């Protein structure tokens, strides 16, 4: 098995963050990402980039972080008790884009690498990541494009990779207390190491670079569409689900907070505005009902 090289991973993550920010600025046409460098007292740090008040992007963040320490956070050892007592390094790029126009979906992407070491023993390492789409007024062709892009980037790595990681995404981004998916899914994977470091790293690069291929065409198609206040209100209501998932279920949020990460950077994934409404029910035969009935459930988008 090839030896993991975290420096090589960090260089790619830096470049990926730059490319995503530059591309989204061009797509937005007005907004710019403001960079905020930070240091972690226990070891490491990162650079947070946030855009607010763009022409398309109401608020979006693209984070790079590299943290390390001598003690594993509880969120990691709970799943992997054999890691207790090891020093660790974790790095990654994580982003969430919240457009203002309700016709443009929210998107999330993440790629990450983790390694835990102990003198005299083999290192334990893995990659994780993926991307998922959360539309409010979905267009079927957009969902197909999103999943087609995901499947194409997975294909060189095995015939079952897309189907396995799509299923994992549907299961991970699922709000149990609401009995619904967060959106229309995409890819999710964790603990990836069995292919060896070089092959796993190639896959992570494909996922990271594939995010823009999947998202930008959708934004370009929908960013000029007209919308009304009623649609905006529904968008803000659905954004509440994003908050619920991130605070209740998201393992990355828990890891960041428990490992002493920078709170502002960890919670930059939150939407700038959201709302809750008691016992909301969509009107029959409305586009809002269409979202609930046909899009917030796992579906074989490319096989139907």
GROMACS .gro file of C-alpha atoms in nm:
model
  304
    1UNK     CA    1   0.000   0.000   0.000
    2UNK     CA    2   0.139   0.340  -0.096
    3UNK     CA    3   0.254   0.573   0.182
    4UNK     CA    4   0.021   0.867   0.256
    5UNK     CA    5   0.162   1.213   0.180
    6UNK     CA    6  -0.039   1.478   0.362
    7UNK     CA    7   0.168   1.763   0.216
    8UNK     CA    8   0.058   1.661  -0.134
    9UNK     CA    9  -0.303   1.658  -0.019
   10UNK     CA   10  -0.274   2.003   0.138
   11UNK     CA   11  -0.130   2.149  -0.181
   12UNK     CA   12  -0.425   2.018  -0.379
   13UNK     CA   13  -0.676   2.146  -0.123
   14UNK     CA   14  -0.521   2.495  -0.139
   15UNK     CA   15  -0.546   2.495  -0.518
   16UNK     CA   16  -0.903   2.362  -0.507
   17UNK     CA   17  -1.014   2.637  -0.271
   18UNK     CA   18  -0.859   2.900  -0.500
   19UNK     CA   19  -1.023   2.757  -0.811
   20UNK     CA   20  -1.370   2.727  -0.657
   21UNK     CA   21  -1.362   3.080  -0.520
   22UNK     CA   22  -1.239   3.233  -0.845
   23UNK     CA   23  -1.499   3.047  -1.051
   24UNK     CA   24  -1.790   3.136  -0.821
   25UNK     CA   25  -1.688   3.502  -0.825
   26UNK     CA   26  -1.709   3.498  -1.204
   27UNK     CA   27  -2.048   3.325  -1.193
   28UNK     CA   28  -2.180   3.574  -0.939
   29UNK     CA   29  -2.054   3.878  -1.127
   30UNK     CA   30  -2.053   4.109  -0.824
   31UNK     CA   31  -1.951   3.946  -0.496
   32UNK     CA   32  -1.601   3.867  -0.375
   33UNK     CA   33  -1.474   3.623  -0.116
   34UNK     CA   34  -1.314   3.784   0.186
   35UNK     CA   35  -1.034   3.575   0.336
   36UNK     CA   36  -0.994   3.528   0.709
   37UNK     CA   37  -0.685   3.339   0.825
   38UNK     CA   38  -0.703   3.177   1.166
   39UNK     CA   39  -0.484   2.973   1.399
   40UNK     CA   40  -0.584   2.696   1.635
   41UNK     CA   41  -0.422   2.710   1.978
   42UNK     CA   42  -0.383   2.332   1.999
   43UNK     CA   43  -0.222   2.314   1.655
   44UNK     CA   44  -0.297   2.412   1.298
   45UNK     CA   45  -0.538   2.661   1.149
   46UNK     CA   46  -0.697   2.750   0.822
   47UNK     CA   47  -0.826   3.011   0.583
   48UNK     CA   48  -1.195   3.087   0.570
   49UNK     CA   49  -1.337   3.264   0.267
   50UNK     CA   50  -1.687   3.410   0.278
   51UNK     CA   51  -1.894   3.598   0.021
   52UNK     CA   52  -2.194   3.801   0.135
   53UNK     CA   53  -2.440   4.009  -0.062
   54UNK     CA   54  -2.341   3.896  -0.410
   55UNK     CA   55  -2.561   3.932  -0.714
   56UNK     CA   56  -2.640   3.559  -0.701
   57UNK     CA   57  -2.485   3.431  -0.379
   58UNK     CA   58  -2.655   3.569  -0.070
   59UNK     CA   59  -2.391   3.405   0.145
   60UNK     CA   60  -2.136   3.137   0.075
   61UNK     CA   61  -1.826   3.004   0.242
   62UNK     CA   62  -1.532   2.802   0.113
   63UNK     CA   63  -1.308   2.680   0.396
   64UNK     CA   64  -0.965   2.524   0.407
   65UNK     CA   65  -0.843   2.385   0.737
   66UNK     CA   66  -0.548   2.183   0.863
   67UNK     CA   67  -0.559   2.094   1.231
   68UNK     CA   68  -0.346   1.858   1.436
   69UNK     CA   69  -0.295   1.751   1.794
   70UNK     CA   70  -0.183   1.483   2.036
   71UNK     CA   71  -0.532   1.373   2.140
   72UNK     CA   72  -0.823   1.259   1.931
   73UNK     CA   73  -1.159   1.437   1.977
   74UNK     CA   74  -1.442   1.229   2.124
   75UNK     CA   75  -1.642   1.237   1.800
   76UNK     CA   76  -1.362   1.044   1.626
   77UNK     CA   77  -1.283   0.787   1.895
   78UNK     CA   78  -1.654   0.710   1.945
   79UNK     CA   79  -1.659   0.547   1.601
   80UNK     CA   80  -1.298   0.428   1.607
   81UNK     CA   81  -1.191   0.349   1.968
   82UNK     CA   82  -0.862   0.207   1.840
   83UNK     CA   83  -0.754   0.563   1.759
   84UNK     CA   84  -0.742   0.669   2.123
   85UNK     CA   85  -0.393   0.777   2.225
   86UNK     CA   86  -0.279   0.862   1.873
   87UNK     CA   87  -0.171   1.201   1.748
   88UNK     CA   88  -0.371   1.317   1.448
   89UNK     CA   89  -0.383   1.552   1.151
   90UNK     CA   90  -0.698   1.645   0.961
   91UNK     CA   91  -0.725   1.869   0.657
   92UNK     CA   92  -0.994   1.950   0.407
   93UNK     CA   93  -1.198   2.191   0.201
   94UNK     CA   94  -1.562   2.241   0.290
   95UNK     CA   95  -1.811   2.474   0.125
   96UNK     CA   96  -2.177   2.573   0.132
   97UNK     CA   97  -2.335   2.816  -0.115
   98UNK     CA   98  -2.668   2.982  -0.030
   99UNK     CA   99  -2.804   3.172  -0.335
  100UNK     CA  100  -3.065   3.443  -0.286
  101UNK     CA  101  -3.289   3.337  -0.577
  102UNK     CA  102  -3.515   3.049  -0.463
  103UNK     CA  103  -3.483   2.896  -0.811
  104UNK     CA  104  -3.111   2.838  -0.760
  105UNK     CA  105  -3.035   2.540  -0.534
  106UNK     CA  106  -2.816   2.550  -0.228
  107UNK     CA  107  -2.508   2.331  -0.268
  108UNK     CA  108  -2.255   2.170  -0.038
  109UNK     CA  109  -1.924   1.999  -0.106
  110UNK     CA  110  -1.647   1.861   0.110
  111UNK     CA  111  -1.321   1.674   0.062
  112UNK     CA  112  -1.105   1.577   0.356
  113UNK     CA  113  -0.809   1.365   0.469
  114UNK     CA  114  -0.737   1.226   0.814
  115UNK     CA  115  -0.433   1.049   0.954
  116UNK     CA  116  -0.364   0.919   1.306
  117UNK     CA  117  -0.014   0.806   1.401
  118UNK     CA  118   0.159   0.631   1.687
  119UNK     CA  119   0.527   0.547   1.720
  120UNK     CA  120   0.605   0.193   1.618
  121UNK     CA  121   0.269   0.135   1.449
  122UNK     CA  122   0.129   0.177   1.100
  123UNK     CA  123  -0.059   0.503   1.048
  124UNK     CA  124  -0.437   0.491   1.024
  125UNK     CA  125  -0.565   0.717   0.747
  126UNK     CA  126  -0.862   0.776   0.523
  127UNK     CA  127  -1.026   1.018   0.284
  128UNK     CA  128  -1.386   1.135   0.288
  129UNK     CA  129  -1.610   1.382   0.112
  130UNK     CA  130  -1.874   1.428  -0.152
  131UNK     CA  131  -2.126   1.685  -0.269
  132UNK     CA  132  -2.503   1.723  -0.246
  133UNK     CA  133  -2.770   1.954  -0.387
  134UNK     CA  134  -3.063   2.113  -0.203
  135UNK     CA  135  -3.316   2.270  -0.440
  136UNK     CA  136  -3.626   2.458  -0.327
  137UNK     CA  137  -3.801   2.467  -0.665
  138UNK     CA  138  -3.628   2.178  -0.842
  139UNK     CA  139  -3.596   2.137  -1.216
  140UNK     CA  140  -3.577   1.771  -1.315
  141UNK     CA  141  -3.312   1.835  -1.580
  142UNK     CA  142  -3.089   2.001  -1.319
  143UNK     CA  143  -3.112   1.698  -1.091
  144UNK     CA  144  -3.025   1.469  -1.380
  145UNK     CA  145  -2.725   1.684  -1.472
  146UNK     CA  146  -2.604   1.682  -1.111
  147UNK     CA  147  -2.620   1.304  -1.084
  148UNK     CA  148  -2.487   1.242  -1.435
  149UNK     CA  149  -2.177   1.448  -1.350
  150UNK     CA  150  -2.136   1.251  -1.027
  151UNK     CA  151  -2.167   0.917  -1.205
  152UNK     CA  152  -1.919   1.011  -1.479
  153UNK     CA  153  -1.646   1.111  -1.234
  154UNK     CA  154  -1.700   0.789  -1.038
  155UNK     CA  155  -1.696   0.556  -1.339
  156UNK     CA  156  -1.315   0.523  -1.380
  157UNK     CA  157  -1.294   0.398  -1.021
  158UNK     CA  158  -1.542   0.113  -1.048
  159UNK     CA  159  -1.886   0.026  -1.177
  160UNK     CA  160  -2.046   0.035  -0.832
  161UNK     CA  161  -1.880   0.347  -0.692
  162UNK     CA  162  -2.152   0.591  -0.798
  163UNK     CA  163  -2.441   0.371  -0.683
  164UNK     CA  164  -2.274   0.293  -0.349
  165UNK     CA  165  -2.181   0.653  -0.269
  166UNK     CA  166  -2.514   0.789  -0.393
  167UNK     CA  167  -2.693   0.550  -0.156
  168UNK     CA  168  -2.460   0.654   0.127
  169UNK     CA  169  -2.542   1.020   0.052
  170UNK     CA  170  -2.916   0.954   0.062
  171UNK     CA  171  -2.877   0.780   0.396
  172UNK     CA  172  -2.639   1.034   0.551
  173UNK     CA  173  -2.824   1.353   0.454
  174UNK     CA  174  -3.149   1.224   0.597
  175UNK     CA  175  -3.343   1.406   0.867
  176UNK     CA  176  -3.484   1.123   1.077
  177UNK     CA  177  -3.712   1.348   1.280
  178UNK     CA  178  -3.863   1.489   0.956
  179UNK     CA  179  -3.864   1.162   0.759
  180UNK     CA  180  -3.716   1.333   0.453
  181UNK     CA  181  -3.386   1.378   0.274
  182UNK     CA  182  -3.212   1.715   0.293
  183UNK     CA  183  -3.226   1.747  -0.084
  184UNK     CA  184  -3.171   1.538  -0.394
  185UNK     CA  185  -2.840   1.390  -0.282
  186UNK     CA  186  -2.524   1.333  -0.478
  187UNK     CA  187  -2.217   1.157  -0.338
  188UNK     CA  188  -2.098   1.084   0.014
  189UNK     CA  189  -1.809   0.864   0.125
  190UNK     CA  190  -1.593   0.822   0.433
  191UNK     CA  191  -1.316   0.594   0.560
  192UNK     CA  192  -1.182   0.553   0.204
  193UNK     CA  193  -0.843   0.381   0.216
  194UNK     CA  194  -0.877   0.035   0.063
  195UNK     CA  195  -0.756   0.141  -0.284
  196UNK     CA  196  -0.422   0.265  -0.153
  197UNK     CA  197  -0.323   0.627  -0.101
  198UNK     CA  198  -0.254   0.728  -0.462
  199UNK     CA  199  -0.576   0.585  -0.606
  200UNK     CA  200  -0.788   0.722  -0.322
  201UNK     CA  201  -0.628   1.063  -0.367
  202UNK     CA  202  -0.708   1.054  -0.740
  203UNK     CA  203  -1.072   0.992  -0.658
  204UNK     CA  204  -1.084   1.278  -0.407
  205UNK     CA  205  -0.935   1.510  -0.669
  206UNK     CA  206  -1.205   1.401  -0.916
  207UNK     CA  207  -1.478   1.473  -0.662
  208UNK     CA  208  -1.334   1.811  -0.565
  209UNK     CA  209  -1.293   1.924  -0.925
  210UNK     CA  210  -1.627   1.772  -1.027
  211UNK     CA  211  -1.825   1.997  -0.793
  212UNK     CA  212  -1.797   2.299  -1.024
  213UNK     CA  213  -1.883   2.086  -1.328
  214UNK     CA  214  -2.199   1.977  -1.150
  215UNK     CA  215  -2.308   2.309  -0.996
  216UNK     CA  216  -2.208   2.596  -1.223
  217UNK     CA  217  -2.431   2.500  -1.523
  218UNK     CA  218  -2.732   2.487  -1.290
  219UNK     CA  219  -2.658   2.830  -1.146
  220UNK     CA  220  -2.610   2.979  -1.493
  221UNK     CA  221  -2.948   2.842  -1.607
  222UNK     CA  222  -3.147   2.958  -1.306
  223UNK     CA  223  -2.987   3.276  -1.171
  224UNK     CA  224  -3.190   3.514  -1.392
  225UNK     CA  225  -3.528   3.353  -1.320
  226UNK     CA  226  -3.789   3.576  -1.156
  227UNK     CA  227  -3.921   3.498  -0.810
  228UNK     CA  228  -4.187   3.627  -0.570
  229UNK     CA  229  -4.195   3.684  -0.195
  230UNK     CA  230  -4.397   3.367  -0.139
  231UNK     CA  231  -4.117   3.166  -0.298
  232UNK     CA  232  -3.861   3.348  -0.088
  233UNK     CA  233  -4.057   3.267   0.228
  234UNK     CA  234  -4.063   2.898   0.134
  235UNK     CA  235  -3.690   2.904   0.062
  236UNK     CA  236  -3.622   3.046   0.410
  237UNK     CA  237  -3.849   2.783   0.565
  238UNK     CA  238  -3.662   2.504   0.386
  239UNK     CA  239  -3.331   2.655   0.492
  240UNK     CA  240  -3.437   2.572   0.844
  241UNK     CA  241  -3.389   2.206   0.755
  242UNK     CA  242  -3.028   2.286   0.671
  243UNK     CA  243  -2.979   2.427   1.019
  244UNK     CA  244  -3.147   2.130   1.182
  245UNK     CA  245  -2.927   1.880   0.999
  246UNK     CA  246  -2.600   2.063   1.064
  247UNK     CA  247  -2.662   2.102   1.436
  248UNK     CA  248  -2.819   1.763   1.506
  249UNK     CA  249  -2.654   1.512   1.270
  250UNK     CA  250  -2.348   1.645   1.088
  251UNK     CA  251  -2.033   1.461   1.197
  252UNK     CA  252  -1.805   1.729   1.054
  253UNK     CA  253  -1.965   1.997   1.270
  254UNK     CA  254  -1.927   1.780   1.581
  255UNK     CA  255  -1.564   1.695   1.498
  256UNK     CA  256  -1.478   2.062   1.440
  257UNK     CA  257  -1.633   2.182   1.764
  258UNK     CA  258  -1.495   1.898   1.975
  259UNK     CA  259  -1.145   1.932   1.830
  260UNK     CA  260  -1.127   2.300   1.923
  261UNK     CA  261  -1.176   2.429   1.570
  262UNK     CA  262  -1.275   2.785   1.495
  263UNK     CA  263  -1.647   2.816   1.566
  264UNK     CA  264  -1.711   3.092   1.311
  265UNK     CA  265  -1.554   2.884   1.036
  266UNK     CA  266  -1.732   2.565   1.138
  267UNK     CA  267  -2.072   2.734   1.141
  268UNK     CA  268  -2.021   2.935   0.823
  269UNK     CA  269  -2.235   2.667   0.656
  270UNK     CA  270  -2.544   2.818   0.819
  271UNK     CA  271  -2.772   3.026   0.596
  272UNK     CA  272  -2.777   3.401   0.663
  273UNK     CA  273  -3.156   3.390   0.703
  274UNK     CA  274  -3.394   3.106   0.786
  275UNK     CA  275  -3.740   3.066   0.932
  276UNK     CA  276  -3.959   2.804   1.097
  277UNK     CA  277  -4.336   2.773   1.075
  278UNK     CA  278  -4.555   2.563   1.301
  279UNK     CA  279  -4.724   2.270   1.123
  280UNK     CA  280  -4.652   2.394   0.772
  281UNK     CA  281  -4.830   2.208   0.492
  282UNK     CA  282  -4.782   2.285   0.120
  283UNK     CA  283  -5.084   2.365  -0.089
  284UNK     CA  284  -5.215   2.068  -0.292
  285UNK     CA  285  -5.077   2.046  -0.649
  286UNK     CA  286  -4.833   2.333  -0.579
  287UNK     CA  287  -4.464   2.340  -0.668
  288UNK     CA  288  -4.394   2.326  -0.296
  289UNK     CA  289  -4.589   2.001  -0.269
  290UNK     CA  290  -4.401   1.872  -0.573
  291UNK     CA  291  -4.075   1.914  -0.382
  292UNK     CA  292  -4.204   1.709  -0.090
  293UNK     CA  293  -4.369   1.434  -0.296
  294UNK     CA  294  -4.108   1.381  -0.567
  295UNK     CA  295  -3.769   1.516  -0.456
  296UNK     CA  296  -3.723   1.468  -0.079
  297UNK     CA  297  -3.713   1.091  -0.115
  298UNK     CA  298  -3.430   0.868  -0.239
  299UNK     CA  299  -3.469   0.800  -0.611
  300UNK     CA  300  -3.271   0.628  -0.883
  301UNK     CA  301  -3.250   0.949  -1.086
  302UNK     CA  302  -3.047   0.809  -1.374
  303UNK     CA  303  -3.218   0.470  -1.388
  304UNK     CA  304  -3.582   0.581  -1.398
   0.00000   0.00000   0.00000
